[in-house]
Short mmCIF file of C-alpha atoms and ligand atoms in Angstrom, two decimals:
data_model
loop_
_atom_site.label_atom_id
_atom_site.label_comp_id
_atom_site.label_asym_id
_atom_site.label_seq_id
_atom_site.Cartn_x
_atom_site.Cartn_y
_atom_site.Cartn_z
CA MET A 24 -29.20 -14.53 145.67
CA SER A 25 -28.71 -15.55 142.06
CA ARG A 26 -27.47 -18.49 140.14
CA ASN A 27 -24.62 -18.73 137.70
CA LEU A 28 -23.94 -15.07 137.11
CA PHE A 29 -22.48 -15.88 133.68
CA CYS A 30 -26.07 -17.02 133.00
CA ASP A 31 -27.45 -14.20 135.02
CA ARG A 32 -25.88 -11.92 132.49
CA LEU A 33 -27.74 -13.93 129.90
CA ARG A 34 -31.15 -13.52 131.50
CA SER A 35 -32.44 -10.92 129.22
CA LYS A 36 -31.70 -13.07 126.23
CA ARG A 37 -33.45 -15.82 128.02
CA ALA A 38 -36.34 -13.49 127.97
CA CYS A 39 -36.07 -13.58 124.19
CA VAL A 40 -35.73 -17.39 124.04
CA ALA A 41 -38.65 -17.72 126.41
CA GLY A 42 -40.50 -14.89 124.97
CA ARG A 43 -40.60 -12.63 128.04
CA THR A 44 -38.66 -10.74 130.81
CA ARG A 45 -37.27 -13.02 133.51
CA ARG A 46 -35.91 -10.35 135.78
CA LYS A 47 -38.79 -10.70 138.17
CA ASP A 48 -37.39 -13.78 140.10
CA SER A 49 -38.59 -14.60 143.60
CA MET A 50 -35.16 -15.72 144.47
CA SER A 51 -34.50 -12.83 146.88
CA LYS A 52 -37.43 -13.63 149.07
CA LYS A 53 -36.93 -15.86 152.02
CA ARG A 54 -39.01 -18.99 151.95
CA SER A 55 -38.74 -22.49 153.35
CA ILE A 56 -36.70 -25.15 151.64
CA GLU A 57 -39.79 -27.23 151.04
CA THR A 58 -41.29 -24.52 148.92
CA THR A 59 -38.03 -24.09 147.03
CA CYS A 60 -38.05 -27.81 146.22
CA ILE A 61 -41.35 -27.29 144.35
CA GLN A 62 -41.34 -23.72 143.22
CA GLY A 63 -37.65 -22.76 142.95
CA GLY A 64 -35.76 -22.13 139.67
CA TRP A 65 -38.59 -21.82 137.19
CA HIS A 66 -40.90 -18.84 137.49
CA PRO A 67 -43.32 -18.77 134.58
CA GLU A 68 -45.15 -15.70 133.64
CA ASN A 69 -48.52 -15.26 131.92
CA GLY A 70 -49.14 -17.93 129.30
CA GLU A 71 -45.85 -19.75 129.86
CA ALA A 72 -45.51 -23.48 130.56
CA ARG A 73 -46.09 -24.14 134.26
CA VAL A 74 -43.73 -27.16 134.23
CA LEU A 75 -39.98 -26.35 133.47
CA PRO A 76 -39.57 -26.95 129.67
CA ILE A 77 -36.75 -28.93 128.26
CA TYR A 78 -34.73 -26.66 126.12
CA GLN A 79 -33.50 -29.55 123.87
CA SER A 80 -31.38 -27.27 121.68
CA THR A 81 -27.71 -26.97 121.22
CA THR A 82 -27.87 -23.49 120.08
CA PHE A 83 -29.84 -20.21 120.14
CA LYS A 84 -30.55 -17.84 117.16
CA TYR A 85 -29.46 -14.22 116.72
CA SER A 86 -30.24 -11.44 114.21
CA THR A 87 -26.72 -10.11 113.63
CA SER A 88 -23.18 -11.34 113.54
CA GLU A 89 -22.24 -8.42 115.78
CA GLN A 90 -24.77 -9.50 118.52
CA MET A 91 -23.22 -13.00 118.50
CA GLY A 92 -19.78 -11.59 118.71
CA ARG A 93 -20.73 -9.50 121.83
CA LEU A 94 -22.02 -12.74 123.58
CA PHE A 95 -18.73 -14.40 122.99
CA ASP A 96 -16.98 -11.49 124.59
CA LEU A 97 -19.39 -11.74 127.64
CA GLU A 98 -20.27 -8.21 126.83
CA GLU A 99 -23.95 -8.89 126.10
CA ASN A 100 -26.54 -11.20 127.78
CA GLY A 101 -27.83 -14.20 125.99
CA TYR A 102 -27.67 -17.93 125.56
CA PHE A 103 -25.68 -19.05 122.58
CA TYR A 104 -24.53 -22.64 123.03
CA THR A 105 -25.65 -25.26 125.50
CA ARG A 106 -22.17 -26.24 126.45
CA LEU A 107 -21.92 -22.85 128.16
CA ALA A 108 -25.46 -22.42 129.33
CA ASN A 109 -28.97 -23.71 128.86
CA PRO A 110 -32.15 -22.40 130.25
CA THR A 111 -33.39 -25.76 131.65
CA ASN A 112 -30.13 -26.34 133.31
CA ASP A 113 -30.00 -22.82 134.58
CA ALA A 114 -33.45 -23.12 136.19
CA VAL A 115 -32.45 -26.39 138.00
CA ALA A 116 -29.00 -24.75 139.13
CA GLU A 117 -30.91 -21.86 140.42
CA LYS A 118 -33.21 -24.23 142.54
CA ILE A 119 -30.26 -26.02 144.08
CA CYS A 120 -28.47 -22.66 144.70
CA GLU A 121 -31.48 -21.47 146.65
CA MET A 122 -31.78 -24.71 148.51
CA GLU A 123 -28.12 -24.47 149.76
CA GLY A 124 -28.36 -20.78 150.46
CA GLY A 125 -25.70 -19.94 147.81
CA ALA A 126 -24.95 -16.99 145.47
CA ALA A 127 -24.36 -18.88 142.17
CA ALA A 128 -24.50 -22.41 140.81
CA MET A 129 -23.95 -24.55 137.84
CA LEU A 130 -24.79 -28.07 136.77
CA THR A 131 -22.27 -30.69 135.59
CA SER A 132 -22.62 -34.00 133.78
CA SER A 133 -21.79 -36.00 136.93
CA GLY A 134 -20.78 -35.77 140.59
CA GLN A 135 -17.27 -36.57 139.49
CA ALA A 136 -17.25 -33.68 137.17
CA ALA A 137 -18.52 -31.46 139.92
CA ASN A 138 -15.83 -32.41 142.23
CA PHE A 139 -13.10 -32.00 139.61
CA TYR A 140 -14.26 -28.64 138.39
CA SER A 141 -14.75 -27.47 141.98
CA VAL A 142 -11.02 -28.02 142.70
CA PHE A 143 -9.49 -27.55 139.16
CA ASN A 144 -11.27 -24.08 138.95
CA ILE A 145 -8.82 -22.81 141.57
CA CYS A 146 -5.87 -25.31 141.27
CA SER A 147 -3.18 -25.54 138.51
CA ALA A 148 -0.14 -27.66 137.93
CA GLY A 149 2.24 -27.06 140.83
CA ASP A 150 -0.65 -26.48 143.37
CA HIS A 151 -1.63 -28.64 146.29
CA PHE A 152 -4.94 -29.18 148.24
CA ILE A 153 -6.03 -31.02 151.29
CA CYS A 154 -8.84 -33.70 151.43
CA ALA A 155 -10.39 -35.74 154.14
CA ALA A 156 -9.15 -39.28 153.73
CA THR A 157 -12.57 -40.87 153.99
CA VAL A 158 -14.14 -39.40 150.91
CA TYR A 159 -15.83 -41.59 148.24
CA GLY A 160 -13.44 -43.88 146.41
CA GLY A 161 -14.10 -42.33 143.01
CA THR A 162 -13.26 -38.84 144.45
CA SER A 163 -10.14 -40.10 146.16
CA ASN A 164 -8.90 -41.83 142.99
CA LEU A 165 -9.67 -38.61 140.93
CA PHE A 166 -7.63 -36.55 143.39
CA THR A 167 -4.77 -38.95 144.20
CA VAL A 168 -4.19 -40.53 140.78
CA THR A 169 -5.74 -38.46 137.91
CA MET A 170 -5.15 -34.99 139.26
CA LYS A 171 -1.59 -35.98 140.29
CA LYS A 172 -0.89 -36.68 136.56
CA MET A 173 -1.92 -33.07 135.99
CA GLY A 174 0.69 -31.84 138.45
CA ILE A 175 -1.76 -31.18 141.26
CA GLU A 176 -1.03 -32.79 144.55
CA VAL A 177 -3.31 -33.78 147.31
CA THR A 178 -2.73 -34.56 151.05
CA LEU A 179 -5.26 -36.91 152.56
CA VAL A 180 -6.05 -36.10 156.22
CA ASP A 181 -7.82 -37.97 158.93
CA PRO A 182 -11.14 -36.28 159.43
CA GLU A 183 -10.52 -36.62 163.16
CA SER A 184 -7.30 -34.56 162.98
CA THR A 185 -6.65 -31.91 165.54
CA ASP A 186 -6.28 -28.25 164.60
CA GLU A 187 -2.57 -28.68 164.86
CA GLU A 188 -2.56 -31.78 162.69
CA LEU A 189 -4.67 -30.08 160.04
CA ASP A 190 -2.40 -26.93 160.25
CA ALA A 191 0.70 -29.16 159.55
CA ALA A 192 -0.83 -30.34 156.30
CA PHE A 193 -0.95 -26.92 154.74
CA ARG A 194 1.77 -25.67 152.33
CA PRO A 195 2.40 -22.32 150.79
CA ASN A 196 0.92 -23.56 147.51
CA THR A 197 -2.25 -25.10 149.20
CA LYS A 198 -5.44 -23.81 147.36
CA CYS A 199 -8.33 -25.43 149.10
CA VAL A 200 -9.62 -28.09 151.50
CA PHE A 201 -12.13 -30.74 150.57
CA GLY A 202 -14.51 -33.04 152.54
CA GLU A 203 -17.78 -34.89 152.50
CA SER A 204 -20.54 -33.90 154.98
CA ILE A 205 -21.28 -37.59 155.34
CA ALA A 206 -18.68 -39.79 153.80
CA ASN A 207 -19.57 -42.61 151.34
CA PRO A 208 -19.36 -45.38 152.52
CA ALA A 209 -17.47 -44.74 155.82
CA LEU A 210 -20.45 -42.58 157.15
CA VAL A 211 -18.00 -40.30 158.87
CA VAL A 212 -19.63 -36.93 159.62
CA LEU A 213 -17.26 -34.01 158.83
CA ASP A 214 -16.64 -31.46 161.56
CA ILE A 215 -17.46 -28.66 159.00
CA GLU A 216 -16.63 -25.81 161.42
CA LYS A 217 -13.19 -27.32 162.29
CA PHE A 218 -12.32 -27.76 158.72
CA ALA A 219 -13.62 -24.33 157.72
CA ARG A 220 -11.62 -22.64 160.42
CA ALA A 221 -8.51 -24.53 159.32
CA ALA A 222 -8.98 -23.53 155.73
CA HIS A 223 -9.74 -19.93 156.52
CA ARG A 224 -6.68 -19.69 158.93
CA HIS A 225 -4.60 -20.50 155.72
CA GLY A 226 -6.57 -18.18 153.37
CA VAL A 227 -8.18 -20.99 151.26
CA PRO A 228 -11.90 -22.01 150.79
CA LEU A 229 -13.50 -25.22 152.22
CA ILE A 230 -15.38 -27.31 149.56
CA VAL A 231 -17.90 -29.80 150.92
CA ASP A 232 -19.56 -32.59 148.91
CA ASN A 233 -23.07 -32.51 150.46
CA THR A 234 -24.40 -35.48 148.48
CA PHE A 235 -25.50 -37.80 151.27
CA ALA A 236 -26.91 -35.19 153.69
CA THR A 237 -28.52 -32.95 151.04
CA PRO A 238 -29.55 -29.43 151.83
CA ILE A 239 -32.66 -30.75 153.49
CA ASN A 240 -30.56 -32.12 156.30
CA CYS A 241 -27.41 -30.00 156.28
CA ARG A 242 -26.57 -26.57 154.86
CA PRO A 243 -22.73 -26.43 154.86
CA PHE A 244 -22.55 -22.69 154.17
CA GLU A 245 -24.29 -22.07 157.60
CA TRP A 246 -21.16 -23.70 159.17
CA GLY A 247 -18.57 -21.84 157.28
CA ALA A 248 -18.03 -23.94 154.09
CA ASP A 249 -17.54 -21.80 150.94
CA ILE A 250 -18.40 -24.10 148.14
CA VAL A 251 -20.75 -27.10 147.98
CA THR A 252 -20.80 -29.98 145.43
CA HIS A 253 -23.30 -32.62 144.77
CA SER A 254 -23.55 -35.82 142.89
CA THR A 255 -27.29 -35.16 142.03
CA THR A 256 -27.24 -38.72 140.82
CA LYS A 257 -28.27 -39.70 144.46
CA TYR A 258 -31.01 -38.36 146.55
CA MET A 259 -31.65 -35.25 144.47
CA ASP A 260 -32.55 -37.23 141.36
CA GLY A 261 -33.80 -39.86 143.81
CA HIS A 262 -35.04 -42.50 141.24
CA ALA A 263 -31.84 -43.68 139.76
CA MET A 264 -32.64 -42.12 136.46
CA SER A 265 -29.88 -39.73 135.58
CA VAL A 266 -26.27 -39.11 136.40
CA GLY A 267 -25.54 -35.48 137.20
CA GLY A 268 -23.62 -32.96 139.40
CA CYS A 269 -23.80 -29.45 140.71
CA ILE A 270 -21.58 -26.87 142.24
CA VAL A 271 -22.75 -24.13 144.31
CA ASP A 272 -20.76 -21.14 145.59
CA SER A 273 -21.69 -19.28 148.76
CA GLY A 274 -20.16 -16.10 147.38
CA ASN A 275 -18.61 -15.73 150.90
CA PHE A 276 -14.95 -16.44 150.10
CA ASP A 277 -12.88 -13.23 149.58
CA TRP A 278 -10.72 -14.12 146.63
CA GLU A 279 -9.33 -10.53 146.42
CA ALA A 280 -8.09 -10.79 149.99
CA HIS A 281 -5.83 -13.72 148.81
CA LYS A 282 -5.18 -12.33 145.35
CA ASP A 283 -1.76 -14.00 144.90
CA LYS A 284 -3.06 -17.42 145.68
CA PHE A 285 -5.95 -17.22 143.11
CA PRO A 286 -4.63 -15.44 139.96
CA GLY A 287 -7.16 -17.26 137.78
CA LEU A 288 -9.90 -15.28 139.44
CA THR A 289 -8.09 -12.14 140.31
CA GLN A 290 -6.06 -11.48 137.30
CA PRO A 291 -6.96 -10.95 133.62
CA ASP A 292 -8.06 -13.95 131.77
CA ALA A 293 -6.49 -13.81 128.30
CA SER A 294 -9.14 -16.11 126.83
CA TYR A 295 -11.78 -13.48 127.42
CA HIS A 296 -9.94 -10.25 126.45
CA GLY A 297 -8.56 -9.74 129.79
CA VAL A 298 -11.64 -10.03 132.01
CA VAL A 299 -10.91 -10.13 135.63
CA TYR A 300 -13.65 -12.48 137.13
CA THR A 301 -13.63 -11.03 140.69
CA GLU A 302 -13.89 -7.43 139.30
CA LYS A 303 -16.55 -8.09 136.80
CA PHE A 304 -18.70 -10.82 138.45
CA GLY A 305 -18.30 -10.17 142.24
CA LYS A 306 -20.04 -12.96 144.22
CA GLY A 307 -20.41 -14.85 141.04
CA ALA A 308 -16.79 -14.80 140.03
CA TYR A 309 -15.98 -18.46 140.92
CA ILE A 310 -18.92 -19.95 139.01
CA THR A 311 -18.64 -17.62 136.12
CA LYS A 312 -14.99 -18.75 135.66
CA ALA A 313 -16.00 -22.38 136.14
CA THR A 314 -18.61 -21.91 133.34
CA ALA A 315 -16.83 -19.61 131.03
CA GLN A 316 -13.49 -21.27 131.23
CA VAL A 317 -13.54 -24.83 132.53
CA MET A 318 -16.83 -25.87 131.14
CA ARG A 319 -16.10 -24.19 127.91
CA ASP A 320 -12.80 -26.18 127.49
CA LEU A 321 -13.79 -29.50 129.14
CA GLY A 322 -17.43 -29.57 128.28
CA SER A 323 -18.91 -31.85 131.04
CA ILE A 324 -22.38 -30.39 130.56
CA GLN A 325 -25.54 -31.92 131.97
CA ALA A 326 -28.01 -32.84 129.27
CA PRO A 327 -31.13 -30.65 129.54
CA MET A 328 -33.28 -33.81 129.49
CA ASN A 329 -31.43 -34.97 132.62
CA ALA A 330 -31.73 -31.66 134.18
CA PHE A 331 -35.41 -31.89 133.70
CA LEU A 332 -35.55 -35.35 135.33
CA LEU A 333 -33.39 -34.02 138.23
CA ASN A 334 -35.88 -31.18 138.70
CA VAL A 335 -38.73 -33.67 138.98
CA GLY A 336 -36.78 -35.49 141.66
CA LEU A 337 -35.96 -32.22 143.53
CA GLU A 338 -39.72 -31.50 143.73
CA THR A 339 -40.10 -34.35 146.21
CA LEU A 340 -36.66 -34.30 148.05
CA HIS A 341 -38.05 -32.74 151.13
CA LEU A 342 -40.57 -35.52 151.43
CA ARG A 343 -38.26 -38.40 150.54
CA VAL A 344 -35.24 -37.51 152.63
CA PRO A 345 -37.06 -37.66 156.04
CA ARG A 346 -38.64 -41.05 154.90
CA HIS A 347 -35.16 -42.38 154.12
CA CYS A 348 -33.82 -41.37 157.40
CA GLU A 349 -36.78 -42.70 159.34
CA ASN A 350 -36.51 -46.11 157.64
CA ALA A 351 -32.75 -46.25 157.94
CA LEU A 352 -32.95 -45.62 161.65
CA LYS A 353 -35.44 -48.37 162.13
CA ALA A 354 -33.32 -50.76 160.02
CA ALA A 355 -30.07 -49.74 161.85
CA LYS A 356 -31.78 -50.29 165.31
CA TYR A 357 -33.02 -53.70 164.09
CA LEU A 358 -29.50 -54.76 162.88
CA LYS A 359 -27.97 -53.47 166.12
CA SER A 360 -30.37 -55.80 168.11
CA ARG A 361 -29.23 -58.86 166.30
CA GLU A 362 -26.70 -61.41 167.73
CA ASP A 363 -25.37 -62.30 164.23
CA VAL A 364 -24.52 -58.64 163.37
CA ALA A 365 -20.89 -57.76 164.42
CA TRP A 366 -21.12 -53.99 164.04
CA VAL A 367 -23.46 -51.28 162.62
CA ASN A 368 -22.39 -47.73 161.47
CA TYR A 369 -25.18 -45.18 161.13
CA PRO A 370 -24.59 -41.64 162.31
CA GLY A 371 -28.30 -41.22 163.17
CA LEU A 372 -28.05 -44.05 165.71
CA GLU A 373 -27.40 -43.04 169.29
CA GLY A 374 -24.08 -44.38 170.50
CA ASP A 375 -22.60 -44.17 166.92
CA ARG A 376 -19.13 -42.70 166.77
CA TYR A 377 -20.46 -39.66 164.79
CA TYR A 378 -23.90 -39.32 166.46
CA GLU A 379 -22.87 -36.12 168.30
CA LEU A 380 -21.51 -34.48 165.27
CA ALA A 381 -24.56 -35.47 163.26
CA GLN A 382 -26.78 -33.99 165.96
CA LYS A 383 -24.86 -30.72 165.56
CA TYR A 384 -24.69 -30.38 161.75
CA MET A 385 -27.82 -32.40 160.77
CA PRO A 386 -30.27 -32.61 163.62
CA LYS A 387 -33.28 -33.37 161.42
CA GLY A 388 -31.67 -36.55 160.16
CA THR A 389 -28.45 -37.85 158.33
CA CYS A 390 -29.03 -40.06 155.33
CA GLY A 391 -30.57 -43.47 154.34
CA VAL A 392 -27.28 -45.34 154.13
CA ILE A 393 -26.13 -47.81 156.76
CA SER A 394 -22.94 -49.85 156.79
CA PHE A 395 -22.74 -53.03 158.89
CA GLY A 396 -20.77 -56.39 159.18
CA LEU A 397 -22.04 -59.86 159.99
CA LYS A 398 -20.13 -62.00 162.47
CA GLY A 399 -19.56 -64.55 159.67
CA GLY A 400 -17.56 -61.89 157.87
CA ARG A 401 -16.99 -61.59 154.09
CA GLU A 402 -18.39 -65.10 153.30
CA ALA A 403 -21.57 -64.44 155.36
CA ALA A 404 -22.01 -61.08 153.56
CA GLY A 405 -22.28 -62.85 150.13
CA VAL A 406 -24.74 -65.36 151.36
CA PHE A 407 -26.86 -62.65 153.13
CA MET A 408 -26.99 -60.47 150.00
CA ASP A 409 -27.89 -63.33 147.63
CA LYS A 410 -30.94 -64.17 149.86
CA LEU A 411 -32.32 -60.59 149.86
CA LYS A 412 -35.68 -60.34 147.91
CA LEU A 413 -36.73 -56.75 148.22
CA ALA A 414 -33.27 -55.13 148.37
CA ALA A 415 -31.45 -55.38 144.98
CA ILE A 416 -27.72 -55.77 144.50
CA VAL A 417 -26.77 -52.70 142.50
CA THR A 418 -23.84 -50.28 142.10
CA HIS A 419 -25.83 -47.31 143.47
CA VAL A 420 -26.93 -45.62 146.64
CA ALA A 421 -29.52 -43.18 147.68
CA ASP A 422 -32.46 -43.82 145.53
CA ALA A 423 -36.12 -44.63 146.41
CA ARG A 424 -35.46 -48.39 146.20
CA THR A 425 -33.61 -50.21 148.91
CA CYS A 426 -30.32 -51.58 147.53
CA VAL A 427 -27.21 -53.25 148.75
CA LEU A 428 -23.59 -53.53 147.83
CA HIS A 429 -20.47 -55.32 149.22
CA PRO A 430 -17.62 -52.97 148.70
CA ALA A 431 -14.92 -55.64 149.09
CA SER A 432 -16.44 -57.75 146.24
CA HIS A 433 -17.64 -54.89 144.02
CA THR A 434 -16.39 -51.32 144.16
CA HIS A 435 -13.14 -52.26 145.93
CA ARG A 436 -12.75 -55.73 144.38
CA GLN A 437 -9.15 -55.33 143.14
CA LEU A 438 -7.91 -54.58 146.64
CA THR A 439 -6.25 -57.21 148.98
CA ASP A 440 -7.57 -57.35 152.52
CA GLU A 441 -4.58 -55.21 153.58
CA GLN A 442 -5.35 -52.66 150.98
CA LEU A 443 -9.08 -52.71 152.01
CA ALA A 444 -7.97 -51.87 155.71
CA GLU A 445 -5.95 -48.87 154.39
CA ALA A 446 -8.99 -47.67 152.49
CA GLY A 447 -11.09 -48.03 155.61
CA VAL A 448 -13.30 -50.74 153.99
CA ASP A 449 -13.67 -53.72 156.36
CA PRO A 450 -13.90 -56.92 154.26
CA SER A 451 -17.07 -57.79 156.03
CA MET A 452 -18.77 -54.36 155.20
CA ILE A 453 -22.24 -54.36 153.61
CA ARG A 454 -23.51 -51.08 152.44
CA LEU A 455 -27.33 -50.89 152.77
CA SER A 456 -29.01 -47.91 151.09
CA VAL A 457 -32.44 -47.89 152.77
CA GLY A 458 -35.18 -46.82 150.44
CA ILE A 459 -38.70 -45.30 151.02
CA GLU A 460 -40.62 -48.54 150.95
CA ASN A 461 -42.54 -49.65 154.07
CA ALA A 462 -39.88 -50.01 156.93
CA ASP A 463 -41.35 -53.25 158.16
CA ASP A 464 -40.95 -54.83 154.72
CA ILE A 465 -37.35 -53.73 154.54
CA ILE A 466 -36.71 -55.18 158.01
CA GLU A 467 -38.55 -58.45 157.12
CA ASP A 468 -36.37 -58.75 154.05
CA ILE A 469 -33.26 -58.38 156.22
CA ARG A 470 -34.66 -60.78 158.70
CA GLN A 471 -35.41 -63.52 156.23
CA ALA A 472 -32.02 -63.13 154.55
CA LEU A 473 -30.16 -63.62 157.88
CA GLU A 474 -32.43 -66.42 159.18
CA ASP A 475 -34.16 -68.49 156.50
N1 LIG B 11 -19.55 -37.84 145.69
C1 LIG B 11 -20.25 -38.80 146.37
C2 LIG B 11 -20.39 -38.53 147.92
C3 LIG B 11 -20.61 -40.01 145.90
O1 LIG B 11 -21.15 -40.88 146.67
C4 LIG B 11 -20.40 -40.05 144.38
C5 LIG B 11 -20.84 -41.46 143.84
O2 LIG B 11 -21.24 -42.37 144.42
C6 LIG B 11 -19.87 -39.09 143.69
C7 LIG B 11 -19.48 -37.94 144.38
C8 LIG B 11 -19.58 -39.29 142.20
O3 LIG B 11 -20.79 -38.90 141.59
P1 LIG B 11 -21.35 -39.48 140.19
O4 LIG B 11 -21.40 -40.96 140.27
O5 LIG B 11 -22.54 -38.76 139.99
O6 LIG B 11 -20.25 -39.10 139.14
#
């Protein structure tokens, strides 16, 4: 297993930057995800910083002009400009890569950038892709509005579509399928195997946004997904400190077997003297192209300082995620037991529409996010939220602190009730992101806001 192979090629120069050889990674050894959370990515040797250093440098020094030229040609290993690669970012990407069981990974400035790059890396004007209709609103807008302006078309499909319905959505120019392992805020659990089978029947990869489940609860590659993305802004950072994203490639999709569909990977890249990514980088082809070409040209790099903070968050992910799930299950059960609550969605709750799928794909737990509606509807939602004392009203989910949002009044404010229904957002929907405080305190906060 390795991270971004573009950077992998740069490892020996990282040796120069860091003052030692870095070939001796422990990445190839199998170890538990808990250990990877703590120890993955940064492997200091004798006399080096124990904690991942922040390489707060835009650039890296070389002795000769010739050497620098070879770096630009991807002919020699070495860091040269942080927009393309930075040792702090690489170490964090390597950790997430190992957690997901991938072959190569890269960080991006945000989850939006990760999702955009993941599709744009293999789709150009005139191409088409398929996406589960329940994905996060920001992703859906990116795909249906912004990418449409670039000439890339998307078909949104019901995640509960049958095989036949999925097959019908494919076209000769379809290049990938996209879905979220747990949809935000619909909390729909994706049938990853069904979507992977459909994608592979048509010779294209499945991309799964694994933000809500995290690799602690779900590893989409084990179910046939080919590429995983993350908004690391959420549980991975975990403390609402830094916006970020990540793309991980399993290395399993055979681009060469579908050569004509993916010319960007399988034919010479004129901007790198005719390099053919699949030939030169093997399992690292997809991430190397996304780095050397898409990141080079669009520049949505994660700041090394943010990568450092993300790494601190990752070190406790395996402790925080189970606690989020435990607290959310208790809160969901409490909400379900109340007369004034009309409905509760939580895939970890027995009887939930997606409970069975959640048991299959994420038996250890789902996520900390619950959505529910009060019998008093939209108006009651506002009153309830204003009375909360511990849970804060914020535009965020998935951090250590319990927080709440009313999509119809906030993220989807511009929509009429009819448009809300189309987007699958009930006007009464309250999205509660359950934190890792004491569960009794969270439930007491909900109780007092409903009763007092
Ligand atoms: N994917 C999912 C599932 C999300 O919930 C979000 C944001 O809420 C994003 C992607 C976008 O991530 P970011 O806000 O880091 O750009």
